[in-house]
């Protein structure tokens, strides 16, 4: 989609926000959830999603657990305590960014 | 519509042959591909073979890209752990203690052979330990954390060889030799700790299921 580039910089925050809401999720589930929430506007590819998840895991923001589902292993991601704190910070940063962008693009609009 | 065991095995083998060599990375990709294939089979009314082929034609490169990125993340994580290990007061103290101990012993005893062959013996011991852990995890299974550590281990071996062979005259009590051996002692502790950590992680996550 044409807007995908605009979403890219916020991918980590999107993942953290989803995990904060859902508790634990696996990779494919994240892609489908994002697709549904953005009405197909944002399609996260495997090449972008998994490196982002592994990076967040390496930073200690995500914890993993593996379960056997339908003849295969499935890796679930969930927020660590540090991840929960970081989610709040990153969402605040993103909100601030959106407000700044809005002021730049269209100062007459207002988000609540 | 759920895939059969042999269809999952087919996906696993295909990804393994597509240079996605590490079990811990591939396992996650197998699940992703299988979920997509199941979805396609249901929504587009396709059989397994066609659903799989259609998907891989479009997304094979994406999986390979994710695999390359994963290696970079793993390397960074290991390097970060090594750097933070050598910044701890306990490691610095251990290094100073070993250096001082060898220096004092060197005043009274001839440490010639010990200093000359010590680093090589330590590194060979570490290499044997590394391969025994790999064997324990399964000869066919390759895990990213354990395997990428071998690159760092190899780097140290090369560095030691270079230093040992580049010395024109081997001095028994030279500070460089003593420092090298002291460093090896801390390296033993670090590598064993890291191998055990990754071994525990992989056995906990993947082997007990």
PDB file of C-alpha atoms in Angstrom:
ATOM      1  CA  UNK A   1       0.000   0.000   0.000  1.00  0.00           C
ATOM      2  CA  UNK A   2       1.087   3.556  -0.669  1.00  0.00           C
ATOM      3  CA  UNK A   3       0.983   4.579   2.975  1.00  0.00           C
ATOM      4  CA  UNK A   4       3.132   1.680   4.198  1.00  0.00           C
ATOM      5  CA  UNK A   5       6.275   3.851   4.270  1.00  0.00           C
ATOM      6  CA  UNK A   6       4.557   6.233   6.665  1.00  0.00           C
ATOM      7  CA  UNK A   7       3.772   3.383   9.055  1.00  0.00           C
ATOM      8  CA  UNK A   8       7.250   1.827   8.930  1.00  0.00           C
ATOM      9  CA  UNK A   9       8.876   4.115  11.489  1.00  0.00           C
ATOM     10  CA  UNK A  10       6.160   3.217  13.967  1.00  0.00           C
ATOM     11  CA  UNK A  11       6.266  -0.562  13.513  1.00  0.00           C
ATOM     12  CA  UNK A  12       7.870  -1.287  16.887  1.00  0.00           C
ATOM     13  CA  UNK A  13       5.352   0.894  18.689  1.00  0.00           C
ATOM     14  CA  UNK A  14       2.484  -0.784  16.824  1.00  0.00           C
ATOM     15  CA  UNK A  15       3.768  -4.216  17.923  1.00  0.00           C
ATOM     16  CA  UNK A  16       4.187  -3.106  21.535  1.00  0.00           C
ATOM     17  CA  UNK A  17       0.709  -1.560  21.586  1.00  0.00           C
ATOM     18  CA  UNK A  18      -0.898  -4.725  20.183  1.00  0.00           C
ATOM     19  CA  UNK A  19       0.882  -6.943  22.702  1.00  0.00           C
ATOM     20  CA  UNK A  20      -0.141  -4.601  25.487  1.00  0.00           C
ATOM     21  CA  UNK A  21      -3.779  -5.025  24.468  1.00  0.00           C
ATOM     22  CA  UNK A  22      -3.779  -8.715  23.545  1.00  0.00           C
ATOM     23  CA  UNK A  23      -1.428 -10.162  26.159  1.00  0.00           C
ATOM     24  CA  UNK A  24       0.425 -12.586  23.924  1.00  0.00           C
ATOM     25  CA  UNK A  25       0.501 -12.992  20.145  1.00  0.00           C
ATOM     26  CA  UNK A  26       2.395 -14.893  17.464  1.00  0.00           C
ATOM     27  CA  UNK A  27       3.892 -13.414  14.276  1.00  0.00           C
ATOM     28  CA  UNK A  28       1.195 -14.310  11.787  1.00  0.00           C
ATOM     29  CA  UNK A  29      -1.500 -13.189  14.231  1.00  0.00           C
ATOM     30  CA  UNK A  30       0.148  -9.756  14.472  1.00  0.00           C
ATOM     31  CA  UNK A  31       0.177  -9.321  10.681  1.00  0.00           C
ATOM     32  CA  UNK A  32      -3.503 -10.277  10.438  1.00  0.00           C
ATOM     33  CA  UNK A  33      -4.527  -8.045  13.323  1.00  0.00           C
ATOM     34  CA  UNK A  34      -2.724  -5.036  11.843  1.00  0.00           C
ATOM     35  CA  UNK A  35      -4.258  -5.733   8.445  1.00  0.00           C
ATOM     36  CA  UNK A  36      -7.731  -5.892   9.971  1.00  0.00           C
ATOM     37  CA  UNK A  37      -7.300  -2.766  12.127  1.00  0.00           C
ATOM     38  CA  UNK A  38      -6.002  -0.698   9.211  1.00  0.00           C
ATOM     39  CA  UNK A  39      -8.607  -2.153   6.817  1.00  0.00           C
ATOM     40  CA  UNK A  40      -5.863  -3.618   4.619  1.00  0.00           C
ATOM     41  CA  UNK A  41      -3.950  -0.334   4.427  1.00  0.00           C
ATOM     42  CA  UNK A  42      -0.904  -1.685   6.249  1.00  0.00           C
ATOM     43  CA  UNK A  43       0.474  -5.058   5.252  1.00  0.00           C
ATOM     44  CA  UNK A  44       3.430  -5.982   7.462  1.00  0.00           C
ATOM     45  CA  UNK A  45       5.772  -8.263   5.572  1.00  0.00           C
ATOM     46  CA  UNK A  46       7.725 -11.122   7.149  1.00  0.00           C
ATOM     47  CA  UNK A  47      10.970  -9.316   6.295  1.00  0.00           C
ATOM     48  CA  UNK A  48       9.936  -6.363   8.459  1.00  0.00           C
ATOM     49  CA  UNK A  49       7.956  -8.040  11.248  1.00  0.00           C
ATOM     50  CA  UNK A  50      10.337 -10.765  12.449  1.00  0.00           C
ATOM     51  CA  UNK A  51      13.493  -8.618  12.602  1.00  0.00           C
ATOM     52  CA  UNK A  52      11.467  -6.064  14.591  1.00  0.00           C
ATOM     53  CA  UNK A  53      10.221  -8.764  16.994  1.00  0.00           C
ATOM     54  CA  UNK A  54      13.716 -10.236  17.427  1.00  0.00           C
ATOM     55  CA  UNK A  55      15.169  -6.789  18.055  1.00  0.00           C
ATOM     56  CA  UNK A  56      12.556  -6.016  20.700  1.00  0.00           C
ATOM     57  CA  UNK A  57      13.256  -9.407  22.289  1.00  0.00           C
ATOM     58  CA  UNK A  58      17.019  -8.702  22.302  1.00  0.00           C
ATOM     59  CA  UNK A  59      16.341  -5.341  23.965  1.00  0.00           C
ATOM     60  CA  UNK A  60      14.544  -7.190  26.740  1.00  0.00           C
ATOM     61  CA  UNK A  61      11.153  -5.663  25.922  1.00  0.00           C
ATOM     62  CA  UNK A  62       9.577  -8.968  24.863  1.00  0.00           C
ATOM     63  CA  UNK A  63       9.543 -12.418  26.365  1.00  0.00           C
ATOM     64  CA  UNK A  64       8.814 -15.588  24.375  1.00  0.00           C
ATOM     65  CA  UNK A  65       7.134 -18.917  24.938  1.00  0.00           C
ATOM     66  CA  UNK A  66       6.687 -21.821  22.559  1.00  0.00           C
ATOM     67  CA  UNK A  67       3.659 -24.103  22.284  1.00  0.00           C
ATOM     68  CA  UNK A  68       2.788 -26.971  19.986  1.00  0.00           C
ATOM     69  CA  UNK A  69      -0.226 -26.028  17.859  1.00  0.00           C
ATOM     70  CA  UNK A  70      -1.612 -27.934  14.838  1.00  0.00           C
ATOM     71  CA  UNK A  71       1.434 -30.194  14.244  1.00  0.00           C
ATOM     72  CA  UNK A  72       3.940 -27.347  14.534  1.00  0.00           C
ATOM     73  CA  UNK A  73       5.678 -25.149  17.076  1.00  0.00           C
ATOM     74  CA  UNK A  74       4.360 -21.656  17.602  1.00  0.00           C
ATOM     75  CA  UNK A  75       6.342 -18.828  19.185  1.00  0.00           C
ATOM     76  CA  UNK A  76       4.299 -16.397  21.268  1.00  0.00           C
ATOM     77  CA  UNK A  77       5.530 -12.951  22.242  1.00  0.00           C
ATOM     78  CA  UNK A  78       4.494 -11.037  25.331  1.00  0.00           C
ATOM     79  CA  UNK A  79       5.633  -7.846  27.030  1.00  0.00           C
ATOM     80  CA  UNK A  80       8.160  -7.959  29.837  1.00  0.00           C
ATOM     81  CA  UNK A  81       7.899  -5.539  32.746  1.00  0.00           C
ATOM     82  CA  UNK A  82      10.401  -3.295  30.963  1.00  0.00           C
ATOM     83  CA  UNK A  83       8.358  -3.685  27.769  1.00  0.00           C
ATOM     84  CA  UNK A  84       5.206  -2.458  29.517  1.00  0.00           C
ATOM     85  CA  UNK A  85       6.995   0.693  30.690  1.00  0.00           C
ATOM     86  CA  UNK A  86       8.562   1.237  27.276  1.00  0.00           C
ATOM     87  CA  UNK A  87       5.155   0.879  25.567  1.00  0.00           C
ATOM     88  CA  UNK A  88       3.803   3.788  27.613  1.00  0.00           C
ATOM     89  CA  UNK A  89       6.830   5.922  26.695  1.00  0.00           C
ATOM     90  CA  UNK A  90       6.753   5.072  23.005  1.00  0.00           C
ATOM     91  CA  UNK A  91       3.017   5.660  22.729  1.00  0.00           C
ATOM     92  CA  UNK A  92       3.471   9.064  24.366  1.00  0.00           C
ATOM     93  CA  UNK A  93       6.265   9.829  21.860  1.00  0.00           C
ATOM     94  CA  UNK A  94       4.095   8.708  18.959  1.00  0.00           C
ATOM     95  CA  UNK A  95       1.170  10.800  20.152  1.00  0.00           C
ATOM     96  CA  UNK A  96       3.452  13.806  20.429  1.00  0.00           C
ATOM     97  CA  UNK A  97       4.726  13.139  16.914  1.00  0.00           C
ATOM     98  CA  UNK A  98       1.184  12.903  15.526  1.00  0.00           C
ATOM     99  CA  UNK A  99       0.260  16.215  17.181  1.00  0.00           C
ATOM    100  CA  UNK A 100       3.353  17.902  15.743  1.00  0.00           C
ATOM    101  CA  UNK A 101       2.633  16.517  12.291  1.00  0.00           C
ATOM    102  CA  UNK A 102      -0.948  17.638  12.555  1.00  0.00           C
ATOM    103  CA  UNK A 103       0.125  21.145  13.511  1.00  0.00           C
ATOM    104  CA  UNK A 104       2.428  21.195  10.513  1.00  0.00           C
ATOM    105  CA  UNK A 105       0.037  19.726   7.983  1.00  0.00           C
ATOM    106  CA  UNK A 106      -3.261  21.138   9.113  1.00  0.00           C
ATOM    107  CA  UNK A 107      -3.305  23.399  12.180  1.00  0.00           C
ATOM    108  CA  UNK A 108      -7.097  23.782  12.028  1.00  0.00           C
ATOM    109  CA  UNK A 109      -7.754  20.114  12.780  1.00  0.00           C
ATOM    110  CA  UNK A 110      -7.833  18.875  16.327  1.00  0.00           C
ATOM    111  CA  UNK A 111      -7.371  15.392  17.780  1.00  0.00           C
ATOM    112  CA  UNK A 112      -8.835  14.607  21.132  1.00  0.00           C
TER     113      UNK A 112
ATOM    114  CA  UNK B   1      -8.364 -26.559   7.350  1.00  0.00           C
ATOM    115  CA  UNK B   2      -5.262 -27.743   9.231  1.00  0.00           C
ATOM    116  CA  UNK B   3      -2.098 -29.033   7.602  1.00  0.00           C
ATOM    117  CA  UNK B   4      -0.911 -32.607   8.080  1.00  0.00           C
ATOM    118  CA  UNK B   5       2.387 -33.468   9.757  1.00  0.00           C
ATOM    119  CA  UNK B   6       4.070 -34.371   6.452  1.00  0.00           C
ATOM    120  CA  UNK B   7       2.968 -31.043   4.920  1.00  0.00           C
ATOM    121  CA  UNK B   8       4.550 -29.182   7.841  1.00  0.00           C
ATOM    122  CA  UNK B   9       7.690 -31.280   7.338  1.00  0.00           C
ATOM    123  CA  UNK B  10       7.643 -30.347   3.642  1.00  0.00           C
ATOM    124  CA  UNK B  11       7.579 -26.618   4.509  1.00  0.00           C
ATOM    125  CA  UNK B  12      10.374 -27.113   7.047  1.00  0.00           C
ATOM    126  CA  UNK B  13      12.591 -28.921   4.516  1.00  0.00           C
ATOM    127  CA  UNK B  14      11.873 -26.319   1.841  1.00  0.00           C
ATOM    128  CA  UNK B  15      12.900 -23.449   4.143  1.00  0.00           C
ATOM    129  CA  UNK B  16      15.963 -25.377   5.310  1.00  0.00           C
ATOM    130  CA  UNK B  17      17.024 -25.740   1.674  1.00  0.00           C
ATOM    131  CA  UNK B  18      16.387 -22.013   1.182  1.00  0.00           C
ATOM    132  CA  UNK B  19      19.323 -21.081   3.434  1.00  0.00           C
ATOM    133  CA  UNK B  20      17.207 -20.645   6.561  1.00  0.00           C
ATOM    134  CA  UNK B  21      19.534 -22.894   8.513  1.00  0.00           C
ATOM    135  CA  UNK B  22      18.824 -22.157  12.169  1.00  0.00           C
ATOM    136  CA  UNK B  23      16.120 -24.223  13.844  1.00  0.00           C
ATOM    137  CA  UNK B  24      15.003 -21.423  16.169  1.00  0.00           C
ATOM    138  CA  UNK B  25      14.429 -19.028  13.236  1.00  0.00           C
ATOM    139  CA  UNK B  26      12.954 -21.603  10.867  1.00  0.00           C
ATOM    140  CA  UNK B  27      10.464 -22.902  13.414  1.00  0.00           C
ATOM    141  CA  UNK B  28       8.796 -19.500  13.538  1.00  0.00           C
ATOM    142  CA  UNK B  29       8.781 -19.186   9.750  1.00  0.00           C
ATOM    143  CA  UNK B  30       7.296 -22.662   9.326  1.00  0.00           C
ATOM    144  CA  UNK B  31       4.388 -21.572  11.509  1.00  0.00           C
ATOM    145  CA  UNK B  32       3.954 -18.361   9.512  1.00  0.00           C
ATOM    146  CA  UNK B  33       4.030 -20.123   6.130  1.00  0.00           C
ATOM    147  CA  UNK B  34       1.714 -22.889   7.376  1.00  0.00           C
ATOM    148  CA  UNK B  35      -0.795 -20.310   8.662  1.00  0.00           C
ATOM    149  CA  UNK B  36      -0.715 -18.461   5.332  1.00  0.00           C
ATOM    150  CA  UNK B  37      -1.086 -21.697   3.343  1.00  0.00           C
ATOM    151  CA  UNK B  38      -4.034 -22.816   5.491  1.00  0.00           C
ATOM    152  CA  UNK B  39      -5.622 -19.425   4.950  1.00  0.00           C
ATOM    153  CA  UNK B  40      -5.091 -19.607   1.171  1.00  0.00           C
ATOM    154  CA  UNK B  41      -6.404 -23.163   0.946  1.00  0.00           C
ATOM    155  CA  UNK B  42      -9.579 -22.055   2.672  1.00  0.00           C
ATOM    156  CA  UNK B  43     -10.156 -18.662   1.049  1.00  0.00           C
ATOM    157  CA  UNK B  44      -9.050 -19.546  -2.506  1.00  0.00           C
ATOM    158  CA  UNK B  45     -10.116 -23.196  -2.437  1.00  0.00           C
ATOM    159  CA  UNK B  46      -6.657 -24.489  -3.357  1.00  0.00           C
ATOM    160  CA  UNK B  47      -4.861 -27.730  -2.530  1.00  0.00           C
ATOM    161  CA  UNK B  48      -1.722 -27.657  -0.377  1.00  0.00           C
ATOM    162  CA  UNK B  49       0.752 -27.728  -3.242  1.00  0.00           C
ATOM    163  CA  UNK B  50      -0.760 -24.784  -5.165  1.00  0.00           C
ATOM    164  CA  UNK B  51      -1.386 -22.691  -2.044  1.00  0.00           C
ATOM    165  CA  UNK B  52       2.229 -23.258  -0.947  1.00  0.00           C
ATOM    166  CA  UNK B  53       3.669 -22.549  -4.390  1.00  0.00           C
ATOM    167  CA  UNK B  54       1.641 -19.335  -4.819  1.00  0.00           C
ATOM    168  CA  UNK B  55       2.713 -18.064  -1.423  1.00  0.00           C
ATOM    169  CA  UNK B  56       6.420 -18.913  -1.735  1.00  0.00           C
ATOM    170  CA  UNK B  57       6.656 -17.364  -5.188  1.00  0.00           C
ATOM    171  CA  UNK B  58       5.719 -14.035  -3.624  1.00  0.00           C
ATOM    172  CA  UNK B  59       7.301 -14.207  -0.180  1.00  0.00           C
ATOM    173  CA  UNK B  60      10.371 -16.471  -0.274  1.00  0.00           C
ATOM    174  CA  UNK B  61      12.700 -13.454  -0.403  1.00  0.00           C
ATOM    175  CA  UNK B  62      10.931 -11.892   2.576  1.00  0.00           C
ATOM    176  CA  UNK B  63      11.762 -14.950   4.686  1.00  0.00           C
ATOM    177  CA  UNK B  64      15.384 -14.938   3.546  1.00  0.00           C
ATOM    178  CA  UNK B  65      15.596 -11.232   4.354  1.00  0.00           C
ATOM    179  CA  UNK B  66      14.190 -11.868   7.845  1.00  0.00           C
ATOM    180  CA  UNK B  67      16.783 -14.635   8.300  1.00  0.00           C
ATOM    181  CA  UNK B  68      19.690 -12.310   7.439  1.00  0.00           C
ATOM    182  CA  UNK B  69      18.352  -9.642   9.784  1.00  0.00           C
ATOM    183  CA  UNK B  70      17.995 -12.232  12.522  1.00  0.00           C
ATOM    184  CA  UNK B  71      21.700 -13.138  12.261  1.00  0.00           C
ATOM    185  CA  UNK B  72      22.623  -9.461  12.636  1.00  0.00           C
ATOM    186  CA  UNK B  73      20.423  -9.125  15.735  1.00  0.00           C
ATOM    187  CA  UNK B  74      21.973 -12.296  17.224  1.00  0.00           C
ATOM    188  CA  UNK B  75      25.539 -11.062  16.595  1.00  0.00           C
ATOM    189  CA  UNK B  76      24.761  -7.692  18.148  1.00  0.00           C
ATOM    190  CA  UNK B  77      23.202  -9.370  21.179  1.00  0.00           C
ATOM    191  CA  UNK B  78      26.251 -11.612  21.746  1.00  0.00           C
ATOM    192  CA  UNK B  79      28.713  -8.729  21.283  1.00  0.00           C
ATOM    193  CA  UNK B  80      26.697  -6.614  23.692  1.00  0.00           C
ATOM    194  CA  UNK B  81      26.881  -9.378  26.293  1.00  0.00           C
ATOM    195  CA  UNK B  82      30.653  -9.737  25.841  1.00  0.00           C
ATOM    196  CA  UNK B  83      31.245  -5.985  26.131  1.00  0.00           C
ATOM    197  CA  UNK B  84      29.082  -5.681  29.238  1.00  0.00           C
ATOM    198  CA  UNK B  85      30.893  -8.710  30.753  1.00  0.00           C
ATOM    199  CA  UNK B  86      34.288  -7.027  30.365  1.00  0.00           C
ATOM    200  CA  UNK B  87      32.926  -3.838  31.919  1.00  0.00           C
ATOM    201  CA  UNK B  88      31.914  -5.447  35.196  1.00  0.00           C
ATOM    202  CA  UNK B  89      34.187  -4.847  38.237  1.00  0.00           C
ATOM    203  CA  UNK B  90      34.241  -8.624  38.936  1.00  0.00           C
ATOM    204  CA  UNK B  91      35.760  -9.375  35.502  1.00  0.00           C
ATOM    205  CA  UNK B  92      38.332  -6.589  35.776  1.00  0.00           C
ATOM    206  CA  UNK B  93      39.235  -7.837  39.281  1.00  0.00           C
ATOM    207  CA  UNK B  94      39.564 -11.410  37.999  1.00  0.00           C
ATOM    208  CA  UNK B  95      41.807 -10.222  35.171  1.00  0.00           C
ATOM    209  CA  UNK B  96      44.053  -8.233  37.557  1.00  0.00           C
ATOM    210  CA  UNK B  97      44.149 -11.113  40.081  1.00  0.00           C
ATOM    211  CA  UNK B  98      45.148 -13.664  37.426  1.00  0.00           C
ATOM    212  CA  UNK B  99      47.778 -11.341  36.015  1.00  0.00           C
ATOM    213  CA  UNK B 100      49.277 -10.619  39.463  1.00  0.00           C
ATOM    214  CA  UNK B 101      49.184 -14.311  40.449  1.00  0.00           C
ATOM    215  CA  UNK B 102      51.006 -15.459  37.292  1.00  0.00           C
ATOM    216  CA  UNK B 103      53.513 -12.629  37.625  1.00  0.00           C
ATOM    217  CA  UNK B 104      54.349 -13.630  41.232  1.00  0.00           C
ATOM    218  CA  UNK B 105      54.546 -17.345  40.349  1.00  0.00           C
ATOM    219  CA  UNK B 106      56.773 -16.433  37.397  1.00  0.00           C
ATOM    220  CA  UNK B 107      59.370 -14.942  39.732  1.00  0.00           C
ATOM    221  CA  UNK B 108      59.964 -18.314  41.399  1.00  0.00           C
ATOM    222  CA  UNK B 109      59.081 -20.906  38.742  1.00  0.00           C
ATOM    223  CA  UNK B 110      59.709 -21.391  35.060  1.00  0.00           C
ATOM    224  CA  UNK B 111      56.378 -20.781  33.329  1.00  0.00           C
ATOM    225  CA  UNK B 112      57.787 -21.132  29.843  1.00  0.00           C
ATOM    226  CA  UNK B 113      55.753 -24.120  28.630  1.00  0.00           C
ATOM    227  CA  UNK B 114      52.688 -23.113  30.582  1.00  0.00           C
ATOM    228  CA  UNK B 115      52.591 -19.680  28.987  1.00  0.00           C
ATOM    229  CA  UNK B 116      53.457 -20.989  25.555  1.00  0.00           C
ATOM    230  CA  UNK B 117      50.887 -23.765  25.347  1.00  0.00           C
ATOM    231  CA  UNK B 118      48.330 -22.601  27.946  1.00  0.00           C
ATOM    232  CA  UNK B 119      46.247 -20.428  25.566  1.00  0.00           C
ATOM    233  CA  UNK B 120      46.135 -23.162  22.923  1.00  0.00           C
ATOM    234  CA  UNK B 121      45.066 -25.817  25.474  1.00  0.00           C
ATOM    235  CA  UNK B 122      42.364 -23.509  26.868  1.00  0.00           C
ATOM    236  CA  UNK B 123      40.996 -22.707  23.408  1.00  0.00           C
ATOM    237  CA  UNK B 124      41.040 -26.365  22.317  1.00  0.00           C
ATOM    238  CA  UNK B 125      39.180 -27.241  25.543  1.00  0.00           C
ATOM    239  CA  UNK B 126      36.593 -24.545  24.822  1.00  0.00           C
ATOM    240  CA  UNK B 127      36.167 -25.774  21.255  1.00  0.00           C
ATOM    241  CA  UNK B 128      35.579 -29.358  22.479  1.00  0.00           C
ATOM    242  CA  UNK B 129      33.041 -28.059  24.994  1.00  0.00           C
ATOM    243  CA  UNK B 130      31.295 -26.055  22.283  1.00  0.00           C
ATOM    244  CA  UNK B 131      30.975 -29.038  19.945  1.00  0.00           C
ATOM    245  CA  UNK B 132      29.821 -31.360  22.738  1.00  0.00           C
ATOM    246  CA  UNK B 133      26.978 -28.925  23.490  1.00  0.00           C
ATOM    247  CA  UNK B 134      26.093 -28.777  19.796  1.00  0.00           C
ATOM    248  CA  UNK B 135      26.080 -32.569  19.705  1.00  0.00           C
ATOM    249  CA  UNK B 136      23.840 -32.634  22.787  1.00  0.00           C
ATOM    250  CA  UNK B 137      21.358 -30.249  21.127  1.00  0.00           C
ATOM    251  CA  UNK B 138      21.194 -32.543  18.120  1.00  0.00           C
ATOM    252  CA  UNK B 139      23.565 -32.909  15.200  1.00  0.00           C
ATOM    253  CA  UNK B 140      20.972 -31.877  12.642  1.00  0.00           C
ATOM    254  CA  UNK B 141      19.653 -28.951  14.651  1.00  0.00           C
ATOM    255  CA  UNK B 142      21.490 -25.663  14.387  1.00  0.00           C
ATOM    256  CA  UNK B 143      20.680 -22.903  16.859  1.00  0.00           C
ATOM    257  CA  UNK B 144      21.581 -19.295  16.128  1.00  0.00           C
ATOM    258  CA  UNK B 145      22.971 -18.208  19.520  1.00  0.00           C
ATOM    259  CA  UNK B 146      25.255 -21.253  19.906  1.00  0.00           C
ATOM    260  CA  UNK B 147      26.443 -21.208  16.305  1.00  0.00           C
ATOM    261  CA  UNK B 148      27.136 -17.479  16.076  1.00  0.00           C
ATOM    262  CA  UNK B 149      29.234 -17.791  19.250  1.00  0.00           C
ATOM    263  CA  UNK B 150      31.570 -20.048  17.262  1.00  0.00           C
ATOM    264  CA  UNK B 151      32.452 -17.062  15.055  1.00  0.00           C
ATOM    265  CA  UNK B 152      33.605 -15.120  18.096  1.00  0.00           C
ATOM    266  CA  UNK B 153      35.465 -18.151  19.448  1.00  0.00           C
ATOM    267  CA  UNK B 154      37.161 -18.567  16.080  1.00  0.00           C
ATOM    268  CA  UNK B 155      38.108 -14.879  16.120  1.00  0.00           C
ATOM    269  CA  UNK B 156      39.874 -15.320  19.460  1.00  0.00           C
ATOM    270  CA  UNK B 157      41.696 -18.423  18.204  1.00  0.00           C
ATOM    271  CA  UNK B 158      42.947 -16.515  15.165  1.00  0.00           C
ATOM    272  CA  UNK B 159      43.990 -13.576  17.327  1.00  0.00           C
ATOM    273  CA  UNK B 160      45.947 -15.847  19.679  1.00  0.00           C
ATOM    274  CA  UNK B 161      47.659 -17.633  16.835  1.00  0.00           C
ATOM    275  CA  UNK B 162      48.606 -14.342  15.277  1.00  0.00           C
ATOM    276  CA  UNK B 163      50.076 -13.041  18.528  1.00  0.00           C
ATOM    277  CA  UNK B 164      51.925 -16.256  19.329  1.00  0.00           C
ATOM    278  CA  UNK B 165      53.458 -16.667  15.885  1.00  0.00           C
ATOM    279  CA  UNK B 166      54.264 -13.003  15.440  1.00  0.00           C
ATOM    280  CA  UNK B 167      56.426 -12.928  18.563  1.00  0.00           C
ATOM    281  CA  UNK B 168      59.987 -13.305  17.384  1.00  0.00           C
ATOM    282  CA  UNK B 169      61.358 -14.257  20.756  1.00  0.00           C
ATOM    283  CA  UNK B 170      59.189 -15.892  23.338  1.00  0.00           C
ATOM    284  CA  UNK B 171      59.876 -14.438  26.745  1.00  0.00           C
ATOM    285  CA  UNK B 172      58.731 -16.466  29.715  1.00  0.00           C
ATOM    286  CA  UNK B 173      57.610 -13.618  31.894  1.00  0.00           C
ATOM    287  CA  UNK B 174      56.680 -11.054  29.302  1.00  0.00           C
ATOM    288  CA  UNK B 175      53.682  -9.005  30.332  1.00  0.00           C
ATOM    289  CA  UNK B 176      51.977  -9.674  26.998  1.00  0.00           C
ATOM    290  CA  UNK B 177      52.073 -13.452  27.465  1.00  0.00           C
ATOM    291  CA  UNK B 178      50.843 -13.265  31.022  1.00  0.00           C
ATOM    292  CA  UNK B 179      48.088 -10.857  30.043  1.00  0.00           C
ATOM    293  CA  UNK B 180      47.060 -13.156  27.197  1.00  0.00           C
ATOM    294  CA  UNK B 181      46.711 -16.128  29.505  1.00  0.00           C
ATOM    295  CA  UNK B 182      44.861 -14.066  32.120  1.00  0.00           C
ATOM    296  CA  UNK B 183      42.477 -12.932  29.416  1.00  0.00           C
ATOM    297  CA  UNK B 184      41.958 -16.574  28.384  1.00  0.00           C
ATOM    298  CA  UNK B 185      40.872 -17.445  31.904  1.00  0.00           C
ATOM    299  CA  UNK B 186      38.135 -14.812  31.836  1.00  0.00           C
ATOM    300  CA  UNK B 187      37.231 -15.945  28.324  1.00  0.00           C
ATOM    301  CA  UNK B 188      36.711 -19.512  29.555  1.00  0.00           C
ATOM    302  CA  UNK B 189      34.255 -18.282  32.152  1.00  0.00           C
ATOM    303  CA  UNK B 190      32.421 -16.057  29.660  1.00  0.00           C
ATOM    304  CA  UNK B 191      32.120 -18.566  26.814  1.00  0.00           C
ATOM    305  CA  UNK B 192      30.976 -21.395  29.107  1.00  0.00           C
ATOM    306  CA  UNK B 193      28.443 -19.068  30.758  1.00  0.00           C
ATOM    307  CA  UNK B 194      27.090 -17.942  27.353  1.00  0.00           C
ATOM    308  CA  UNK B 195      26.957 -21.461  25.894  1.00  0.00           C
ATOM    309  CA  UNK B 196      25.117 -22.722  28.992  1.00  0.00           C
ATOM    310  CA  UNK B 197      22.727 -19.787  28.855  1.00  0.00           C
ATOM    311  CA  UNK B 198      21.799 -20.376  25.202  1.00  0.00           C
ATOM    312  CA  UNK B 199      21.726 -24.148  25.715  1.00  0.00           C
ATOM    313  CA  UNK B 200      19.252 -23.720  28.571  1.00  0.00           C
ATOM    314  CA  UNK B 201      17.149 -21.330  26.504  1.00  0.00           C
ATOM    315  CA  UNK B 202      16.914 -23.678  23.518  1.00  0.00           C
ATOM    316  CA  UNK B 203      16.294 -26.823  25.547  1.00  0.00           C
ATOM    317  CA  UNK B 204      13.617 -25.037  27.558  1.00  0.00           C
ATOM    318  CA  UNK B 205      11.910 -23.560  24.516  1.00  0.00           C
ATOM    319  CA  UNK B 206      12.217 -26.213  21.832  1.00  0.00           C
ATOM    320  CA  UNK B 207      13.387 -29.586  23.125  1.00  0.00           C
ATOM    321  CA  UNK B 208      10.881 -30.288  25.878  1.00  0.00           C
ATOM    322  CA  UNK B 209       7.814 -29.898  23.675  1.00  0.00           C
TER     323      UNK B 209
END
